[in-house]
Amino acid sequence: MNKLTSYTIKEIHKAYRDKILTPTSFVDSCLQKVRQTSELNAFVALTDDVAETQGIESEKRFYIDKKHRPLDGITVGLKDNFCTNNIATTCASNMLKNFIPTYDATVYSKLKDAGACLVGKTNLDEFAMGSGTVDSIFGPTRNPWGYKVENWRIAGGSSGGSAVAVSSGACVAALGSDSGGSTRNPAALCGVVGVKPTYGLVSRYGLIPLVNSMDVPGILTRTVDDAVSILNCISGPDIMDSTTIKKEFKEVVLRDDFDLSKVKIGIPKEYYCDGMSPEVIDMWKFVSDILENEKAAVKTVSLPYTSVSIAVYSILNQCEVASNMARYDGLEYGLRADEDYSTEELYASTRSQGFNNVVRSRIFAGNYFLLTRNYEKYFIKALKLRRLISNDFKNVFNGDNKVDVLLTPTTLTDAPTIEEFSSKNNRDQCAFQDYCTQPANMAGIPAVSIPIRLSKNKLPLSLQLMGPNLSEELLLNVARRIESIVKFPCIDSVNINTSNV
Ligand code: GLN
């Protein structure tokens, strides 16, 4: 693997300034990397022409205008549920296979304005419903760590394409979406940094919705420093998304002199759960000891409603999915079945041909929960419980014994093999895979996943930090300190074998 793949954004920019590297040559090397690793199936479509044109513009700004932008010549991938003008946006679904948006998602407009170069659209579970990136019309994405042609490891999901694109060096950063863990989960399993910003900090305009009240664009990068560069670019109010936080965004700053001794860290006891592997528990303890050694105050806290979170999420997710998916009726967007018997038949055929079983079953369950006779019993009750889950976080962050951040594992195990993963259905897998990540979406709070060390299978194990709303700066400073101590190996030095791809 090319050493370039371990450069941070700042190092790449320095290399551009020193003319050791140029934006156009870097874009080319990333496009080459995508092709060399095509077996991983991280991308559903490459955007060579776009990337090359953007690379040329960056080069001009670097060397002719002598005034470059914050992400000039930085290669990015976009999960294929972000709308891109004139570029197909499929949600990995038959329903949108031929959908070509006429506008850009705000996050993409911002990345473009900052000089980023779009390498391609990345793979996902259909409509971001999943935790493995195995349910896509383009086939599954494979984890580069411990790669084998048969019984490979899953990438995690649903933003697995973005995580693999970054970890395999095909691009410097990628965006995913996170409604229940879909950015942090694949980041954790692929050994990269995953950031779920505070709900409303980053615009959802142009992100095809899954659970509107929980969705946020997420960031995947190889380092915390790079995650901050991307976060600073894409955050802030947007008149196109009424749920964005109106307050002006203050850029996140990482401080070299950041003082951990002033930080109180909570270890929520409910996050020790069935199925968590002993080596994950061991890693969790290892990092909490490191933080204590660094003079942070570490103590056990309680978030009593954690255990109901998955069931509540499942109900709310399916209710919102049922409403959201109603727009796909064969008339306005995407697929239209060849059916002219009646409008009802057109709807039914379009939706049964367009959606996979996972999507259809969520629509079905969601409509059941929303029936007049069930509405109070399921939907309203779930909303009340959601408030209690959210209050749990408020209590630990604001109560008498308050802590500043919470430290938990991101996933319960390292990346399962495709055989292990396929032994459970989508719903049970999500309940297992999202156990630690999903409560943050209920409360809208920010969370960061950082890789810590390798498991005995030589696969990444990661931890998650969560904090109160808009505590990104604190979280990312703590994350960077941990990153600098644990020195997680870059995939280069693990020497993955993709020679057979
Ligand atoms: N696994 C969860 C689901 O399928 C979360 C997905 C996500 O965050 N997009 O609903």
XYZ file of C-alpha atoms and ligand atoms in Angstrom:
511
model
C 0.000 0.000 0.000
C 1.110 3.485 -0.823
C 2.492 5.432 2.135
C 0.406 8.402 0.979
C -2.650 6.684 2.359
C -1.521 7.463 5.880
C -1.072 11.214 5.311
C -3.363 13.587 7.202
C -5.003 16.534 5.466
C -2.374 18.860 6.913
C 0.448 16.606 5.710
C -1.066 16.393 2.250
C -1.314 20.174 2.083
C 2.303 20.489 3.196
C 3.318 18.018 0.498
C 1.396 20.136 -2.054
C 3.135 23.290 -0.896
C 6.529 21.578 -1.040
C 5.582 20.193 -4.460
C 6.394 16.643 -3.374
C 2.850 15.891 -4.444
C 0.259 17.709 -6.550
C -3.539 17.637 -6.227
C -3.970 16.022 -9.649
C -1.436 13.277 -8.979
C -2.961 12.581 -5.587
C -6.461 12.349 -7.074
C -5.084 9.911 -9.653
C -3.448 7.755 -7.015
C -6.708 7.578 -5.054
C -8.663 6.588 -8.154
C -6.067 3.921 -8.793
C -6.412 2.682 -5.236
C -10.175 2.349 -5.701
C -9.565 0.132 -8.704
C -6.903 -1.956 -6.981
C -9.295 -2.618 -4.114
C -12.454 -3.017 -6.159
C -13.070 -6.450 -4.630
C -13.876 -4.687 -1.360
C -16.878 -3.104 -3.112
C -16.673 0.150 -1.180
C -17.979 2.236 -4.077
C -21.219 1.917 -6.005
C -20.064 4.458 -8.585
C -16.822 6.230 -9.336
C -16.834 9.901 -10.270
C -13.436 10.078 -11.996
C -14.333 13.034 -14.182
C -15.633 15.058 -11.264
C -12.591 14.251 -9.125
C -10.167 15.029 -11.927
C -11.800 18.383 -12.707
C -11.894 19.291 -9.029
C -8.219 18.237 -8.745
C -7.258 20.552 -11.610
C -9.108 23.457 -9.966
C -7.367 22.747 -6.651
C -4.022 22.645 -8.391
C -4.675 26.016 -9.960
C -5.576 27.516 -6.618
C -2.430 26.057 -5.055
C 0.114 27.026 -7.645
C -1.344 29.839 -9.767
C -3.725 31.776 -7.515
C -1.499 30.922 -4.538
C -4.594 30.946 -2.384
C -5.886 27.546 -1.535
C -9.031 26.449 0.289
C -9.193 24.270 3.423
C -9.855 21.000 1.558
C -8.220 21.684 -1.785
C -7.029 18.431 -3.348
C -8.492 16.325 -0.522
C -10.240 13.247 -1.858
C -13.638 12.348 -0.407
C -16.317 9.709 -0.773
C -20.035 10.268 -0.203
C -22.450 7.616 0.980
C -24.923 7.025 -1.812
C -27.819 8.465 0.161
C -26.545 12.040 -0.250
C -27.998 13.737 -3.310
C -25.475 14.800 -5.920
C -26.527 16.966 -8.827
C -26.375 15.036 -12.098
C -24.845 12.011 -10.401
C -27.046 9.004 -9.643
C -28.044 8.652 -5.984
C -29.386 5.187 -5.434
C -29.617 4.451 -1.695
C -28.424 1.010 -2.887
C -32.045 0.287 -3.800
C -33.851 -0.785 -6.944
C -36.302 1.978 -6.136
C -33.739 4.703 -6.867
C -31.416 2.809 -9.192
C -31.956 5.370 -11.948
C -32.557 8.441 -9.821
C -30.439 11.431 -10.815
C -30.944 14.357 -8.449
C -31.067 17.913 -9.725
C -29.399 19.389 -6.676
C -26.555 18.767 -4.234
C -26.900 17.914 -0.560
C -25.685 20.871 1.494
C -22.787 18.861 2.896
C -21.537 18.103 -0.599
C -21.885 21.742 -1.673
C -19.801 22.715 1.336
C -17.135 20.093 0.650
C -16.960 21.228 -2.973
C -16.684 24.880 -2.000
C -13.825 23.962 0.311
C -11.974 22.317 -2.609
C -12.616 18.612 -1.895
C -12.459 16.150 -4.814
C -15.258 13.563 -5.040
C -13.876 10.127 -5.880
C -17.204 8.326 -5.832
C -20.432 7.343 -4.121
C -20.091 4.667 -1.470
C -22.030 1.523 -0.714
C -24.634 1.128 2.046
C -27.424 -1.076 3.251
C -30.559 -0.265 1.266
C -31.865 3.120 2.469
C -29.314 2.914 5.333
C -31.321 0.186 7.061
C -28.771 -2.183 8.488
C -25.563 -2.623 10.393
C -23.403 -4.610 8.022
C -23.492 -3.133 4.483
C -24.597 -6.525 3.296
C -28.081 -5.605 2.023
C -27.294 -3.547 -1.063
C -28.363 -4.081 -4.670
C -24.655 -3.711 -5.488
C -23.666 -6.599 -3.216
C -21.929 -6.441 0.145
C -18.909 -4.359 1.101
C -15.942 -6.274 2.516
C -13.696 -5.216 5.370
C -10.072 -4.739 4.300
C -8.818 -5.922 7.682
C -8.011 -9.623 7.583
C -9.335 -9.732 4.040
C -9.928 -13.179 2.588
C -11.713 -14.075 -0.616
C -14.021 -16.400 1.267
C -15.829 -15.772 4.490
C -14.447 -12.243 4.663
C -15.264 -9.890 7.527
C -18.181 -7.494 7.233
C -17.482 -3.774 7.064
C -20.231 -2.812 9.495
C -23.013 -0.541 8.455
C -24.856 1.005 7.098
C -22.046 3.362 5.974
C -19.656 0.446 5.360
C -18.636 1.701 1.924
C -17.469 5.004 3.382
C -15.536 3.291 6.182
C -13.788 0.900 3.784
C -13.043 3.691 1.305
C -11.203 5.575 4.038
C -9.505 2.632 5.721
C -8.235 1.195 2.432
C -6.825 4.560 1.365
C -9.153 5.241 -1.562
C -9.965 8.662 -0.138
C -8.932 10.807 2.802
C -12.398 11.277 4.226
C -15.915 10.113 3.579
C -19.369 11.039 4.755
C -21.823 8.527 6.101
C -25.146 8.986 7.810
C -25.903 8.049 11.402
C -29.415 7.375 12.682
C -28.576 4.624 15.143
C -24.856 4.096 14.720
C -24.318 3.766 10.990
C -21.210 5.938 10.955
C -19.633 4.836 14.243
C -20.294 1.129 13.784
C -18.451 0.693 10.448
C -15.769 3.146 11.588
C -15.183 0.909 14.606
C -15.046 -2.322 12.620
C -12.779 -0.844 9.941
C -10.360 0.918 12.296
C -11.103 4.540 11.412
C -12.457 7.547 13.286
C -16.242 8.031 13.119
C -18.010 11.203 14.229
C -21.725 11.562 14.836
C -22.273 15.295 15.340
C -24.985 16.812 17.544
C -28.381 16.527 15.844
C -28.922 19.685 13.809
C -25.293 20.804 13.761
C -24.868 19.540 10.199
C -27.554 20.039 7.573
C -29.601 17.051 6.410
C -30.706 18.833 3.255
C -30.193 16.362 0.435
C -29.639 13.409 2.748
C -32.362 10.933 1.822
C -34.141 10.443 5.143
C -34.328 7.312 7.238
C -35.397 8.534 10.693
C -35.704 12.301 10.324
C -35.698 12.950 14.047
C -32.387 11.112 14.507
C -30.485 11.277 11.188
C -27.219 13.196 11.030
C -24.494 13.246 8.416
C -21.460 11.477 9.925
C -17.732 11.788 9.259
C -15.199 9.012 8.630
C -11.482 9.766 8.569
C -8.221 8.087 9.549
C -7.359 10.644 12.234
C -9.153 12.889 14.694
C -7.379 15.866 13.173
C -8.892 15.130 9.767
C -12.341 14.621 11.299
C -12.106 18.128 12.737
C -11.167 19.580 9.336
C -14.255 17.978 7.784
C -16.557 18.871 10.683
C -15.469 22.500 10.502
C -16.286 22.509 6.812
C -19.748 20.937 6.866
C -21.287 22.290 10.098
C -23.544 25.283 10.625
C -27.067 26.550 10.052
C -28.746 25.970 6.703
C -31.899 27.689 5.519
C -32.703 24.537 3.542
C -33.005 22.458 6.739
C -35.276 23.895 9.401
C -33.887 21.476 11.990
C -30.362 22.865 11.854
C -29.236 24.697 14.969
C -29.632 28.403 14.270
C -26.644 29.508 16.349
C -23.557 30.388 14.352
C -21.098 27.489 14.318
C -17.845 28.060 16.169
C -14.998 26.068 14.666
C -13.697 23.164 16.702
C -10.095 23.674 17.815
C -7.761 20.882 18.898
C -5.306 22.018 21.557
C -1.873 20.501 21.998
C -1.954 21.619 25.610
C -5.399 20.111 26.242
C -5.586 19.270 29.932
C -7.175 15.904 30.687
C -6.912 16.459 34.412
C -9.906 18.780 34.228
C -12.106 16.193 32.509
C -14.563 13.948 34.342
C -15.231 10.709 32.546
C -18.223 8.470 33.192
C -18.312 4.727 32.578
C -21.997 3.803 32.233
C -22.509 0.464 33.893
C -25.455 -0.519 31.682
C -23.133 -0.694 28.690
C -21.603 -3.919 30.031
C -24.055 -6.190 28.294
C -24.626 -9.737 27.136
C -22.555 -10.597 24.136
C -19.783 -8.079 24.777
C -16.539 -9.916 24.152
C -14.002 -10.132 26.989
C -11.372 -8.443 24.850
C -13.690 -5.465 24.302
C -14.207 -5.212 28.059
C -10.467 -5.480 28.553
C -9.768 -2.701 26.041
C -12.383 -0.498 27.715
C -10.653 -0.957 31.071
C -7.250 -0.394 29.464
C -8.294 3.031 28.152
C -10.075 4.075 31.318
C -6.840 3.268 33.189
C -4.874 5.350 30.699
C -7.218 8.260 31.289
C -6.844 7.907 35.028
C -3.075 7.890 34.638
C -3.440 11.109 32.708
C -5.200 12.490 35.816
C -8.730 12.511 34.416
C -11.410 11.687 36.987
C -13.021 8.393 35.951
C -16.118 7.047 37.667
C -18.999 4.668 37.126
C -22.344 6.251 36.244
C -25.788 4.910 35.479
C -28.062 5.400 32.467
C -30.954 3.212 33.646
C -33.059 3.312 30.473
C -30.288 2.001 28.207
C -31.773 -1.468 27.983
C -35.073 -0.271 26.465
C -33.382 1.937 23.926
C -33.158 -0.654 21.168
C -36.857 -1.568 21.363
C -37.848 2.094 21.421
C -35.575 2.838 18.481
C -37.015 -0.044 16.554
C -40.574 1.283 16.942
C -39.699 4.900 16.164
C -37.494 3.886 13.264
C -40.232 1.809 11.686
C -42.875 4.509 12.184
C -40.702 7.146 10.556
C -39.688 4.720 7.818
C -43.340 3.972 7.061
C -44.028 7.680 6.620
C -40.836 8.453 4.729
C -41.149 5.627 2.271
C -44.677 6.684 1.328
C -43.126 9.100 -1.153
C -41.934 6.205 -3.313
C -45.141 5.387 -5.127
C -44.029 5.055 -8.731
C -45.356 8.499 -9.587
C -42.861 11.050 -8.384
C -39.464 9.467 -7.781
C -37.478 6.522 -9.004
C -38.875 3.218 -10.149
C -42.238 2.948 -11.871
C -43.543 -0.574 -12.342
C -44.966 -1.549 -15.705
C -48.528 -1.687 -14.369
C -51.557 0.196 -15.650
C -54.468 -1.775 -14.186
C -55.116 0.745 -11.413
C -53.266 3.319 -9.317
C -53.345 0.952 -6.336
C -51.783 -1.822 -8.422
C -49.128 0.615 -9.635
C -48.237 1.541 -6.050
C -48.121 -2.076 -4.938
C -46.032 -3.388 -7.844
C -43.628 -0.465 -7.713
C -43.044 -0.883 -4.005
C -42.705 -4.635 -4.080
C -40.208 -4.474 -6.961
C -38.395 -1.424 -5.627
C -37.765 -2.342 -1.989
C -35.973 -5.295 -0.424
C -37.469 -7.404 2.378
C -35.912 -5.315 5.124
C -37.452 -2.088 3.868
C -40.812 -3.703 3.201
C -40.989 -5.296 6.626
C -40.132 -1.995 8.334
C -42.861 -0.215 6.367
C -45.277 -2.938 7.337
C -44.432 -2.833 11.050
C -44.374 0.977 11.073
C -47.845 1.194 9.584
C -49.060 -1.291 12.164
C -47.678 0.822 15.034
C -49.291 3.911 13.528
C -52.790 2.432 13.218
C -55.266 4.487 15.241
C -55.787 1.611 17.633
C -52.038 1.133 18.213
C -50.766 4.687 18.072
C -50.935 5.385 21.831
C -49.776 1.921 22.763
C -46.619 1.921 20.633
C -45.727 5.243 19.039
C -46.659 7.569 21.904
C -45.257 5.191 24.492
C -41.980 4.951 22.562
C -41.794 8.757 22.412
C -42.230 8.940 26.193
C -39.474 6.390 26.695
C -37.283 8.276 24.278
C -37.616 11.290 26.571
C -36.555 9.174 29.555
C -33.513 7.856 27.673
C -32.602 11.399 26.765
C -33.091 12.503 30.395
C -30.645 9.798 31.495
C -27.953 11.632 29.551
C -29.069 15.026 30.882
C -28.809 13.683 34.423
C -25.257 12.407 34.039
C -24.095 15.552 32.263
C -25.881 18.064 34.518
C -26.687 16.354 37.813
C -24.876 16.770 41.150
C -22.282 14.131 40.300
C -21.941 15.275 36.751
C -19.397 13.984 34.249
C -18.208 15.714 31.071
C -17.988 12.747 28.751
C -18.951 9.085 28.674
C -16.620 6.318 27.578
C -18.066 3.064 26.175
C -17.202 0.468 23.550
C -18.574 1.224 20.076
C -19.402 -2.369 19.171
C -19.635 -5.482 21.292
C -17.118 -7.520 19.256
C -14.651 -7.153 16.414
C -15.946 -7.511 12.835
C -17.888 -10.758 12.371
C -17.342 -12.918 9.308
C -20.082 -12.829 6.698
C -21.166 -16.293 7.822
C -21.458 -15.260 11.451
C -23.262 -12.066 10.507
C -25.728 -13.796 8.204
C -26.764 -16.221 10.913
C -29.053 -13.517 12.367
C -31.691 -11.448 10.596
C -31.417 -7.694 10.010
C -33.455 -6.771 13.080
C -31.529 -8.959 15.503
C -28.208 -7.876 14.039
C -29.133 -4.202 14.438
C -30.197 -4.824 18.045
C -26.790 -6.373 18.719
C -24.581 -4.101 16.638
C -26.227 -0.804 17.647
C -26.508 -1.494 21.363
C -23.846 1.058 22.358
C -24.298 3.575 19.554
C -28.019 3.976 19.228
C -28.908 5.766 22.513
C -26.906 8.843 21.428
C -29.260 9.247 18.459
C -32.272 9.104 20.763
C -30.877 12.034 22.688
C -29.355 13.835 19.695
C -25.993 14.114 21.467
C -22.599 13.956 19.744
C -20.407 10.853 19.801
C -17.029 9.849 18.416
C -15.661 6.361 17.760
C -11.884 5.893 17.824
C -9.892 2.753 17.047
C -7.841 1.538 20.015
C -6.087 -1.716 19.261
C -6.295 -5.000 17.406
C -8.174 -8.013 18.662
C -6.594 -11.440 18.709
C -8.052 -11.912 15.227
C -5.985 -8.838 14.231
C -9.111 -6.758 13.699
C -9.826 -3.258 14.985
C -11.498 -2.694 18.352
C -12.840 0.769 19.087
C -14.249 2.895 21.866
C -16.903 5.580 21.835
C -16.990 8.947 23.587
C -20.332 10.709 24.075
C -20.940 14.185 25.457
C -23.721 16.734 25.923
C -25.136 18.643 22.945
C -22.512 20.681 21.100
C -19.608 19.249 23.077
C -17.758 18.242 19.884
C -14.694 20.256 20.810
C -14.291 18.517 24.157
C -14.998 15.065 22.712
C -12.557 15.471 19.878
C -9.830 16.816 22.167
C -10.233 13.805 24.465
C -10.350 11.533 21.407
C -7.145 12.995 20.038
C -5.378 12.504 23.338
C -6.420 8.867 23.429
C -5.395 8.488 19.777
C -1.936 9.867 20.494
C -1.431 7.456 23.385
C -2.780 4.226 21.875
C -1.185 4.750 18.443
C -3.560 2.504 16.557
C -1.709 0.931 13.614
C -2.465 2.360 10.216
C -3.615 -0.395 7.883
C -0.382 0.044 5.875
C 1.671 -1.363 8.667
C -0.616 -4.375 9.033
C 0.038 -5.147 5.409
C -3.365 -6.342 4.240
C -3.283 -8.761 1.453
C -5.294 -7.358 -1.405
C -2.882 -8.686 -4.000
C -5.565 -11.096 -5.124
C -8.074 -8.315 -5.827
N -28.819 -0.236 12.209
C -29.784 0.814 12.387
C -30.934 0.630 11.465
O -30.873 -0.185 10.592
C -29.150 2.164 12.227
C -29.014 2.595 10.831
C -28.400 3.929 10.653
O -27.806 4.501 11.576
N -28.564 4.448 9.450
O -31.926 1.293 11.587
